[in-house]
Short mmCIF file of N, CA, C and O and ligand atoms in Angstrom, two decimals:
data_model
loop_
_atom_site.label_atom_id
_atom_site.label_comp_id
_atom_site.label_asym_id
_atom_site.label_seq_id
_atom_site.Cartn_x
_atom_site.Cartn_y
_atom_site.Cartn_z
N UNK A 30 0.84 -1.20 0.00
CA UNK A 30 0.00 0.00 0.00
C UNK A 30 0.87 1.25 0.00
O UNK A 30 1.76 1.38 0.81
N UNK A 31 0.55 2.15 -0.92
CA UNK A 31 1.33 3.39 -0.97
C UNK A 31 0.56 4.55 -0.37
O UNK A 31 -0.48 4.35 0.27
N UNK A 32 1.07 5.73 -0.58
CA UNK A 32 0.42 6.93 -0.08
C UNK A 32 -0.58 7.44 -1.12
O UNK A 32 -0.35 7.34 -2.32
N UNK A 33 -1.68 8.00 -0.63
CA UNK A 33 -2.68 8.61 -1.51
C UNK A 33 -2.62 10.12 -1.33
O UNK A 33 -2.64 10.62 -0.21
N UNK A 34 -2.54 10.84 -2.46
CA UNK A 34 -2.49 12.29 -2.43
C UNK A 34 -3.68 12.85 -3.19
O UNK A 34 -3.90 12.51 -4.36
N UNK A 35 -4.45 13.70 -2.54
CA UNK A 35 -5.63 14.33 -3.16
C UNK A 35 -5.22 15.68 -3.74
O UNK A 35 -4.99 16.64 -2.98
N UNK A 36 -5.15 15.79 -5.07
CA UNK A 36 -4.65 17.03 -5.66
C UNK A 36 -5.69 18.15 -5.68
O UNK A 36 -5.44 19.22 -6.23
N UNK A 37 -6.84 17.91 -5.05
CA UNK A 37 -7.84 18.98 -4.91
C UNK A 37 -7.74 19.68 -3.56
O UNK A 37 -8.56 20.53 -3.23
N UNK A 38 -6.74 19.31 -2.73
CA UNK A 38 -6.62 19.97 -1.42
C UNK A 38 -6.20 21.43 -1.61
O UNK A 38 -5.65 21.83 -2.63
N UNK A 39 -6.48 22.23 -0.57
CA UNK A 39 -6.35 23.69 -0.72
C UNK A 39 -4.90 24.12 -0.95
O UNK A 39 -4.65 25.11 -1.66
N UNK A 40 -3.94 23.38 -0.41
CA UNK A 40 -2.55 23.80 -0.62
C UNK A 40 -2.09 23.44 -2.03
O UNK A 40 -1.28 24.16 -2.62
N UNK A 41 -2.63 22.37 -2.59
CA UNK A 41 -2.35 22.06 -4.00
C UNK A 41 -2.88 23.19 -4.88
O UNK A 41 -2.24 23.59 -5.87
N UNK A 42 -4.04 23.72 -4.52
CA UNK A 42 -4.62 24.84 -5.28
C UNK A 42 -3.77 26.09 -5.14
O UNK A 42 -3.58 26.85 -6.11
N UNK A 43 -3.23 26.32 -3.94
CA UNK A 43 -2.30 27.46 -3.75
C UNK A 43 -1.08 27.28 -4.65
O UNK A 43 -0.65 28.20 -5.35
N UNK A 44 -0.52 26.07 -4.66
CA UNK A 44 0.69 25.82 -5.47
C UNK A 44 0.41 26.00 -6.96
O UNK A 44 1.30 26.42 -7.71
N UNK A 45 -0.80 25.69 -7.40
CA UNK A 45 -1.15 25.87 -8.82
C UNK A 45 -1.55 27.32 -9.13
O UNK A 45 -1.86 27.65 -10.28
N UNK A 46 -1.57 28.19 -8.10
CA UNK A 46 -1.94 29.58 -8.31
C UNK A 46 -3.43 29.79 -8.45
O UNK A 46 -3.87 30.85 -8.91
N UNK A 47 -4.24 28.80 -8.05
CA UNK A 47 -5.70 28.90 -8.20
C UNK A 47 -6.34 29.73 -7.10
O UNK A 47 -7.41 30.29 -7.28
N UNK A 48 -5.67 29.78 -5.93
CA UNK A 48 -6.14 30.66 -4.85
C UNK A 48 -4.93 31.40 -4.29
O UNK A 48 -3.81 30.90 -4.36
N UNK A 49 -5.16 32.62 -3.76
CA UNK A 49 -4.04 33.44 -3.32
C UNK A 49 -3.44 32.98 -2.00
O UNK A 49 -4.06 32.19 -1.26
N UNK A 50 -2.24 33.45 -1.73
CA UNK A 50 -1.62 33.19 -0.43
C UNK A 50 -0.74 34.37 -0.08
O UNK A 50 -0.36 35.16 -0.95
N UNK A 51 -0.42 34.48 1.19
CA UNK A 51 0.44 35.56 1.68
C UNK A 51 1.84 34.97 1.86
O UNK A 51 2.19 34.46 2.93
N UNK A 52 2.64 35.03 0.80
CA UNK A 52 3.94 34.34 0.77
C UNK A 52 4.96 35.02 1.67
O UNK A 52 5.11 36.24 1.66
N UNK A 53 5.68 34.20 2.43
CA UNK A 53 6.80 34.66 3.26
C UNK A 53 8.12 34.31 2.57
O UNK A 53 9.08 35.08 2.62
N UNK A 54 8.17 33.15 1.95
CA UNK A 54 9.41 32.68 1.29
C UNK A 54 9.04 31.67 0.22
O UNK A 54 8.18 30.81 0.45
N UNK A 55 9.67 31.79 -0.92
CA UNK A 55 9.55 30.75 -1.95
C UNK A 55 10.94 30.32 -2.36
O UNK A 55 11.81 31.15 -2.62
N UNK A 56 11.16 29.01 -2.40
CA UNK A 56 12.43 28.45 -2.84
C UNK A 56 12.14 27.50 -4.00
O UNK A 56 10.99 27.32 -4.40
N UNK A 57 13.18 26.84 -4.48
CA UNK A 57 12.99 25.93 -5.63
C UNK A 57 11.94 24.85 -5.33
O UNK A 57 11.10 24.54 -6.17
N UNK A 58 11.98 24.31 -4.11
CA UNK A 58 11.13 23.16 -3.81
C UNK A 58 10.11 23.41 -2.70
O UNK A 58 9.40 22.48 -2.30
N UNK A 59 10.07 24.61 -2.15
CA UNK A 59 9.22 24.86 -0.97
C UNK A 59 8.54 26.22 -1.07
O UNK A 59 9.01 27.12 -1.76
N UNK A 60 7.41 26.33 -0.35
CA UNK A 60 6.68 27.60 -0.26
C UNK A 60 6.26 27.80 1.18
O UNK A 60 5.76 26.87 1.83
N UNK A 61 6.47 29.02 1.68
CA UNK A 61 6.03 29.37 3.04
C UNK A 61 5.06 30.54 2.93
O UNK A 61 5.31 31.51 2.21
N UNK A 62 3.95 30.42 3.65
CA UNK A 62 2.93 31.48 3.60
C UNK A 62 2.23 31.57 4.94
O UNK A 62 2.24 30.61 5.74
N UNK A 63 1.58 32.72 5.18
CA UNK A 63 0.93 32.94 6.49
C UNK A 63 -0.35 32.13 6.60
O UNK A 63 -1.12 32.04 5.63
N UNK A 64 -0.55 31.55 7.79
CA UNK A 64 -1.79 30.83 8.04
C UNK A 64 -2.95 31.82 8.00
O UNK A 64 -2.87 32.93 8.52
N UNK A 65 -4.04 31.40 7.38
CA UNK A 65 -5.23 32.25 7.24
C UNK A 65 -5.86 32.55 8.60
O UNK A 65 -6.49 33.60 8.76
N UNK A 66 -5.72 31.65 9.56
CA UNK A 66 -6.32 31.82 10.89
C UNK A 66 -5.21 31.70 11.93
O UNK A 66 -5.09 30.67 12.61
N UNK A 67 -4.37 32.75 12.06
CA UNK A 67 -3.17 32.63 12.89
C UNK A 67 -3.48 32.37 14.36
O UNK A 67 -4.38 32.99 14.93
N UNK A 68 -2.73 31.45 14.93
CA UNK A 68 -2.87 31.08 16.34
C UNK A 68 -1.82 31.76 17.21
O UNK A 68 -1.78 31.53 18.43
N UNK A 69 -0.96 32.54 16.60
CA UNK A 69 0.11 33.25 17.32
C UNK A 69 0.55 34.41 16.42
O UNK A 69 0.25 34.41 15.22
N UNK A 70 1.26 35.41 16.97
CA UNK A 70 1.70 36.54 16.14
C UNK A 70 2.51 36.10 14.93
O UNK A 70 2.39 36.69 13.85
N UNK A 71 3.36 35.09 15.11
CA UNK A 71 3.97 34.43 13.95
C UNK A 71 3.29 33.09 13.76
O UNK A 71 3.29 32.26 14.69
N UNK A 72 2.67 32.89 12.61
CA UNK A 72 2.08 31.59 12.27
C UNK A 72 2.22 31.41 10.76
O UNK A 72 1.41 31.93 9.98
N UNK A 73 3.28 30.71 10.41
CA UNK A 73 3.61 30.50 9.00
C UNK A 73 3.57 29.01 8.72
O UNK A 73 3.99 28.19 9.54
N UNK A 74 3.05 28.66 7.55
CA UNK A 74 3.03 27.27 7.09
C UNK A 74 4.10 27.09 6.04
O UNK A 74 4.23 27.94 5.15
N UNK A 75 4.86 26.02 6.14
CA UNK A 75 5.88 25.72 5.13
C UNK A 75 5.50 24.40 4.47
O UNK A 75 5.27 23.39 5.18
N UNK A 76 5.39 24.43 3.15
CA UNK A 76 4.99 23.22 2.41
C UNK A 76 6.02 22.91 1.33
O UNK A 76 6.64 23.82 0.76
N UNK A 77 6.20 21.64 1.02
CA UNK A 77 6.99 21.30 -0.16
C UNK A 77 6.13 21.51 -1.40
O UNK A 77 4.89 21.40 -1.35
N UNK A 78 6.75 21.82 -2.53
CA UNK A 78 5.99 21.98 -3.78
C UNK A 78 5.55 20.62 -4.34
O UNK A 78 4.60 20.54 -5.11
N UNK A 79 6.24 19.57 -3.95
CA UNK A 79 5.89 18.23 -4.39
C UNK A 79 4.63 17.72 -3.71
O UNK A 79 4.20 18.25 -2.68
N UNK A 80 4.06 16.66 -4.29
CA UNK A 80 2.77 16.13 -3.82
C UNK A 80 2.97 15.09 -2.72
O UNK A 80 2.94 13.88 -2.99
N UNK A 81 3.13 15.58 -1.50
CA UNK A 81 3.34 14.70 -0.35
C UNK A 81 2.27 14.98 0.69
O UNK A 81 2.01 16.13 1.03
N UNK A 82 1.68 13.94 1.20
CA UNK A 82 0.55 14.12 2.13
C UNK A 82 1.01 14.39 3.55
O UNK A 82 0.32 15.10 4.30
N UNK A 83 2.16 13.86 3.94
CA UNK A 83 2.57 13.92 5.35
C UNK A 83 4.08 13.92 5.46
O UNK A 83 4.81 13.67 4.48
N UNK A 84 4.56 14.15 6.66
CA UNK A 84 6.00 14.14 6.91
C UNK A 84 6.58 12.78 6.57
O UNK A 84 7.64 12.67 5.94
N UNK A 85 5.91 11.69 6.99
CA UNK A 85 6.44 10.35 6.73
C UNK A 85 6.48 10.04 5.23
O UNK A 85 7.41 9.39 4.73
N UNK A 86 5.46 10.54 4.49
CA UNK A 86 5.46 10.38 3.03
C UNK A 86 6.65 11.10 2.42
O UNK A 86 7.39 10.54 1.60
N UNK A 87 6.85 12.35 2.85
CA UNK A 87 7.96 13.16 2.34
C UNK A 87 9.30 12.50 2.66
O UNK A 87 10.18 12.38 1.79
N UNK A 88 9.45 12.05 3.89
CA UNK A 88 10.72 11.43 4.31
C UNK A 88 11.00 10.18 3.50
O UNK A 88 12.16 9.86 3.19
N UNK A 89 9.94 9.45 3.13
CA UNK A 89 10.12 8.19 2.40
C UNK A 89 10.39 8.40 0.91
O UNK A 89 11.18 7.65 0.31
N UNK A 90 9.78 9.42 0.31
CA UNK A 90 9.77 9.48 -1.16
C UNK A 90 10.36 10.75 -1.77
O UNK A 90 10.60 10.79 -2.98
N UNK A 91 10.59 11.79 -0.98
CA UNK A 91 11.16 13.03 -1.55
C UNK A 91 12.62 12.81 -1.92
O UNK A 91 13.31 11.95 -1.35
N UNK A 92 13.09 13.60 -2.88
CA UNK A 92 14.51 13.56 -3.24
C UNK A 92 15.33 14.25 -2.14
O UNK A 92 14.81 15.05 -1.35
N UNK A 93 16.63 13.95 -2.13
CA UNK A 93 17.51 14.63 -1.17
C UNK A 93 17.44 16.15 -1.38
O UNK A 93 17.43 16.91 -0.40
N UNK A 94 17.38 16.59 -2.62
CA UNK A 94 17.33 18.03 -2.89
C UNK A 94 16.07 18.66 -2.31
O UNK A 94 16.11 19.75 -1.73
N UNK A 95 14.94 17.96 -2.43
CA UNK A 95 13.68 18.49 -1.86
C UNK A 95 13.77 18.57 -0.34
O UNK A 95 13.30 19.53 0.28
N UNK A 96 14.36 17.54 0.26
CA UNK A 96 14.43 17.50 1.73
C UNK A 96 15.36 18.59 2.25
O UNK A 96 15.01 19.31 3.20
N UNK A 97 16.51 18.76 1.63
CA UNK A 97 17.44 19.81 2.07
C UNK A 97 16.79 21.17 1.91
O UNK A 97 16.83 22.02 2.82
N UNK A 98 16.15 21.41 0.78
CA UNK A 98 15.49 22.69 0.51
C UNK A 98 14.43 22.96 1.58
O UNK A 98 14.34 24.07 2.12
N UNK A 99 13.64 21.95 1.90
CA UNK A 99 12.53 22.12 2.85
C UNK A 99 13.04 22.42 4.26
O UNK A 99 12.57 23.35 4.92
N UNK A 100 14.01 21.63 4.70
CA UNK A 100 14.55 21.83 6.05
C UNK A 100 15.17 23.22 6.16
O UNK A 100 14.95 23.94 7.15
N UNK A 101 15.89 23.63 5.14
CA UNK A 101 16.51 24.96 5.19
C UNK A 101 15.46 26.07 5.08
O UNK A 101 15.61 27.14 5.68
N UNK A 102 14.39 25.83 4.34
CA UNK A 102 13.33 26.84 4.22
C UNK A 102 12.67 27.08 5.58
O UNK A 102 12.39 28.22 5.94
N UNK A 103 12.43 26.01 6.34
CA UNK A 103 11.84 26.18 7.68
C UNK A 103 12.75 27.06 8.54
O UNK A 103 12.29 28.01 9.19
N UNK A 104 14.04 26.78 8.52
CA UNK A 104 14.98 27.59 9.31
C UNK A 104 15.04 29.03 8.83
O UNK A 104 15.09 29.96 9.65
N UNK A 105 14.99 29.22 7.53
CA UNK A 105 15.06 30.58 6.98
C UNK A 105 13.81 31.38 7.37
O UNK A 105 13.92 32.57 7.70
N UNK A 106 12.65 30.74 7.37
CA UNK A 106 11.44 31.46 7.79
C UNK A 106 11.56 31.86 9.27
O UNK A 106 11.19 32.97 9.63
N UNK A 107 12.09 30.98 10.09
CA UNK A 107 12.30 31.34 11.50
C UNK A 107 13.16 32.60 11.60
O UNK A 107 12.87 33.52 12.38
N UNK A 108 14.21 32.66 10.80
CA UNK A 108 15.08 33.85 10.81
C UNK A 108 14.33 35.08 10.29
O UNK A 108 14.38 36.16 10.89
N UNK A 109 13.61 34.91 9.17
CA UNK A 109 12.87 36.04 8.60
C UNK A 109 11.84 36.60 9.57
O UNK A 109 11.58 37.80 9.60
N UNK A 110 11.24 35.71 10.36
CA UNK A 110 10.20 36.11 11.31
C UNK A 110 10.78 36.60 12.64
O UNK A 110 10.04 37.05 13.52
N UNK A 111 12.11 36.46 12.80
CA UNK A 111 12.76 36.95 14.01
C UNK A 111 12.52 36.09 15.24
O UNK A 111 12.64 36.56 16.37
N UNK A 112 12.17 34.82 15.02
CA UNK A 112 11.92 33.93 16.17
C UNK A 112 13.05 32.92 16.37
O UNK A 112 13.02 32.12 17.30
N UNK A 113 14.05 32.93 15.48
CA UNK A 113 15.16 31.98 15.57
C UNK A 113 16.00 32.29 16.81
O UNK A 113 15.85 33.34 17.42
N UNK A 114 16.92 31.39 17.11
CA UNK A 114 17.65 31.53 18.38
C UNK A 114 18.93 32.33 18.26
O UNK A 114 19.71 32.40 19.21
N UNK A 115 19.17 32.99 17.12
CA UNK A 115 20.27 33.96 17.10
C UNK A 115 19.78 35.31 17.60
O UNK A 115 20.52 36.04 18.24
N UNK A 116 18.54 35.65 17.28
CA UNK A 116 18.04 36.98 17.68
C UNK A 116 16.70 36.91 18.41
O UNK A 116 16.31 37.86 19.07
N UNK A 117 15.97 35.80 18.27
CA UNK A 117 14.60 35.75 18.79
C UNK A 117 14.47 34.88 20.03
O UNK A 117 15.44 34.40 20.60
N UNK A 118 13.22 34.68 20.41
CA UNK A 118 12.91 33.98 21.66
C UNK A 118 12.36 32.58 21.42
O UNK A 118 11.85 31.96 22.36
N UNK A 119 12.41 32.10 20.20
CA UNK A 119 12.02 30.72 19.96
C UNK A 119 10.65 30.56 19.33
O UNK A 119 9.93 31.54 19.07
N UNK A 120 10.29 29.33 19.10
CA UNK A 120 9.11 29.02 18.29
C UNK A 120 8.73 27.57 18.54
O UNK A 120 9.46 26.83 19.21
N UNK A 121 7.61 27.16 17.98
CA UNK A 121 7.21 25.75 18.00
C UNK A 121 6.91 25.31 16.58
O UNK A 121 6.25 26.04 15.82
N UNK A 122 7.40 24.11 16.22
CA UNK A 122 7.05 23.49 14.94
C UNK A 122 6.03 22.41 15.21
O UNK A 122 6.19 21.60 16.12
N UNK A 123 4.98 22.37 14.37
CA UNK A 123 3.95 21.33 14.47
C UNK A 123 3.68 20.81 13.07
O UNK A 123 3.54 21.60 12.13
N UNK A 124 3.58 19.49 12.92
CA UNK A 124 3.14 18.92 11.65
C UNK A 124 2.12 17.82 11.95
O UNK A 124 2.47 16.75 12.45
N UNK A 125 0.88 18.13 11.71
CA UNK A 125 -0.21 17.19 11.96
C UNK A 125 -0.34 16.22 10.80
O UNK A 125 -0.22 16.62 9.64
N UNK A 126 -0.60 14.95 11.10
CA UNK A 126 -0.76 13.95 10.05
C UNK A 126 -1.91 13.02 10.37
O UNK A 126 -2.00 12.46 11.48
N UNK A 127 -2.81 12.88 9.40
CA UNK A 127 -3.86 11.88 9.49
C UNK A 127 -4.90 12.15 10.56
O UNK A 127 -5.00 13.26 11.11
N UNK A 128 -5.70 11.13 10.82
CA UNK A 128 -6.86 11.28 11.72
C UNK A 128 -6.41 11.57 13.15
O UNK A 128 -6.89 12.53 13.77
N UNK A 129 -5.50 10.80 13.68
CA UNK A 129 -5.08 11.03 15.06
C UNK A 129 -4.29 12.33 15.22
O UNK A 129 -4.31 12.94 16.30
N UNK A 130 -3.62 12.74 14.16
CA UNK A 130 -2.91 14.02 14.20
C UNK A 130 -3.81 15.21 13.96
O UNK A 130 -3.38 16.35 14.04
N UNK A 131 -5.07 14.94 13.62
CA UNK A 131 -6.08 15.97 13.33
C UNK A 131 -5.56 16.91 12.22
O UNK A 131 -5.48 18.12 12.39
N UNK A 132 -5.21 16.30 11.09
CA UNK A 132 -4.74 17.04 9.92
C UNK A 132 -5.94 17.48 9.10
O UNK A 132 -6.74 16.66 8.68
N UNK A 133 -6.05 18.80 8.87
CA UNK A 133 -7.17 19.32 8.07
C UNK A 133 -6.85 19.32 6.58
O UNK A 133 -7.72 19.05 5.76
N UNK A 134 -5.63 19.71 6.25
CA UNK A 134 -5.25 19.83 4.83
C UNK A 134 -4.25 18.73 4.50
O UNK A 134 -3.15 18.70 5.07
N UNK A 135 -4.61 17.82 3.57
CA UNK A 135 -3.77 16.65 3.33
C UNK A 135 -2.62 16.90 2.36
O UNK A 135 -2.45 16.21 1.35
N UNK A 136 -1.84 17.93 2.65
CA UNK A 136 -0.58 18.21 1.97
C UNK A 136 0.40 18.57 3.07
O UNK A 136 0.10 19.46 3.90
N UNK A 137 1.56 17.92 3.10
CA UNK A 137 2.51 18.17 4.20
C UNK A 137 2.70 19.65 4.46
O UNK A 137 2.96 20.44 3.55
N UNK A 138 2.59 20.01 5.72
CA UNK A 138 2.93 21.37 6.14
C UNK A 138 3.47 21.34 7.55
O UNK A 138 3.02 20.56 8.38
N UNK A 139 4.45 22.21 7.79
CA UNK A 139 4.92 22.46 9.13
C UNK A 139 4.39 23.83 9.53
O UNK A 139 4.51 24.80 8.78
N UNK A 140 3.77 23.89 10.71
CA UNK A 140 3.37 25.18 11.28
C UNK A 140 4.57 25.72 12.05
O UNK A 140 5.15 25.01 12.88
N UNK A 141 4.93 26.97 11.80
CA UNK A 141 5.90 27.68 12.64
C UNK A 141 5.11 28.69 13.46
O UNK A 141 4.48 29.60 12.90
N UNK A 142 5.12 28.48 14.77
CA UNK A 142 4.35 29.33 15.67
C UNK A 142 5.30 30.02 16.64
O UNK A 142 6.19 29.37 17.21
N UNK A 143 5.13 31.33 16.83
CA UNK A 143 6.02 32.02 17.75
C UNK A 143 5.61 33.46 17.96
O UNK A 143 4.50 33.87 17.63
N UNK A 144 6.58 34.21 18.51
CA UNK A 144 6.38 35.61 18.89
C UNK A 144 5.42 35.74 20.07
O UNK A 144 4.90 36.82 20.33
N UNK A 145 5.14 34.62 20.72
CA UNK A 145 4.52 34.63 22.05
C UNK A 145 4.90 33.32 22.73
O UNK A 145 5.35 32.38 22.06
N UNK A 146 4.74 33.26 24.05
CA UNK A 146 4.98 31.99 24.75
C UNK A 146 3.93 30.98 24.31
O UNK A 146 2.73 31.31 24.29
N UNK A 147 4.36 29.79 23.95
CA UNK A 147 3.45 28.84 23.32
C UNK A 147 2.73 27.91 24.30
O UNK A 147 1.91 27.10 23.88
N UNK A 148 3.03 28.03 25.58
CA UNK A 148 2.29 27.22 26.55
C UNK A 148 2.66 25.75 26.50
O UNK A 148 3.70 25.36 25.96
N UNK A 149 1.79 24.91 27.04
CA UNK A 149 2.07 23.48 27.13
C UNK A 149 2.14 22.87 25.73
O UNK A 149 1.48 23.33 24.81
N UNK A 150 2.92 21.79 25.61
CA UNK A 150 3.15 21.22 24.28
C UNK A 150 1.88 20.62 23.68
O UNK A 150 1.58 20.83 22.52
N UNK A 151 1.12 19.87 24.47
CA UNK A 151 -0.06 19.18 23.95
C UNK A 151 -1.21 19.40 24.93
O UNK A 151 -1.09 19.11 26.11
N UNK A 152 -2.33 19.90 24.38
CA UNK A 152 -3.51 20.06 25.21
C UNK A 152 -4.21 18.71 25.34
O UNK A 152 -4.05 17.82 24.49
N UNK A 153 -5.02 18.57 26.37
CA UNK A 153 -5.82 17.37 26.53
C UNK A 153 -6.79 17.27 25.35
O UNK A 153 -7.36 18.26 24.92
N UNK A 154 -6.91 16.08 24.77
CA UNK A 154 -7.80 15.90 23.62
C UNK A 154 -9.24 16.16 24.03
O UNK A 154 -9.65 15.89 25.15
N UNK A 155 -10.02 16.69 23.05
CA UNK A 155 -11.46 16.93 23.31
C UNK A 155 -12.21 15.62 23.43
O UNK A 155 -11.85 14.65 22.78
P1 LIG B 211 -3.75 21.29 9.85
O1 LIG B 211 -4.88 21.15 10.83
O2 LIG B 211 -2.42 21.01 10.47
O3 LIG B 211 -4.00 20.51 8.59
O4 LIG B 211 -3.66 22.83 9.51
C1 LIG B 211 -4.20 23.41 8.37
C2 LIG B 211 -3.98 24.90 8.50
O5 LIG B 211 -4.22 25.50 7.24
C3 LIG B 211 -4.90 25.58 9.51
O6 LIG B 211 -4.11 26.23 10.50
C4 LIG B 211 -5.68 26.60 8.66
O7 LIG B 211 -5.91 27.79 9.34
C5 LIG B 211 -4.77 26.77 7.47
N1 LIG B 211 -5.40 27.18 6.22
C6 LIG B 211 -6.51 26.65 5.64
N2 LIG B 211 -6.74 27.23 4.46
C7 LIG B 211 -5.75 28.15 4.29
C8 LIG B 211 -5.42 29.06 3.25
N3 LIG B 211 -6.16 29.19 2.14
N4 LIG B 211 -4.32 29.85 3.41
C9 LIG B 211 -3.57 29.75 4.51
N5 LIG B 211 -3.81 28.89 5.51
C10 LIG B 211 -4.90 28.11 5.40
#
């Protein structure tokens, strides 16, 4: 059994230019843009341009070039947002996957949250 990717998801539409986004950084293989419903003063989503549903999918099937680009893009957004640990006060990365991870959009994304204290790591499930 392989991974299933739904190319009608909203981030696929953003990548195709079908709906707008508030871009923070674009690289060869990655795109970072502001979350539409920010949960913190800094709330940026970083996605690979390739069709990967989750972190585990990306780790299994992305090229080395895509992985390096993506990891560096996440770090660069932290620097651009001033939350990195050379000048800022830190941040939290979250990547939800599947039903138990409560993933809403089935295209890999890392949330970068910061510019405020982020509180406890995991809230009690509803
Ligand atoms: P997740 O629950 O991890 O799948 O998170 C999906 C995130 O995408 C949520 O934080 C939404 O607020 C965000 N989101 C949904 N649609 C858009 C959009 N068009 N542009 C930017 N962020 C979006």
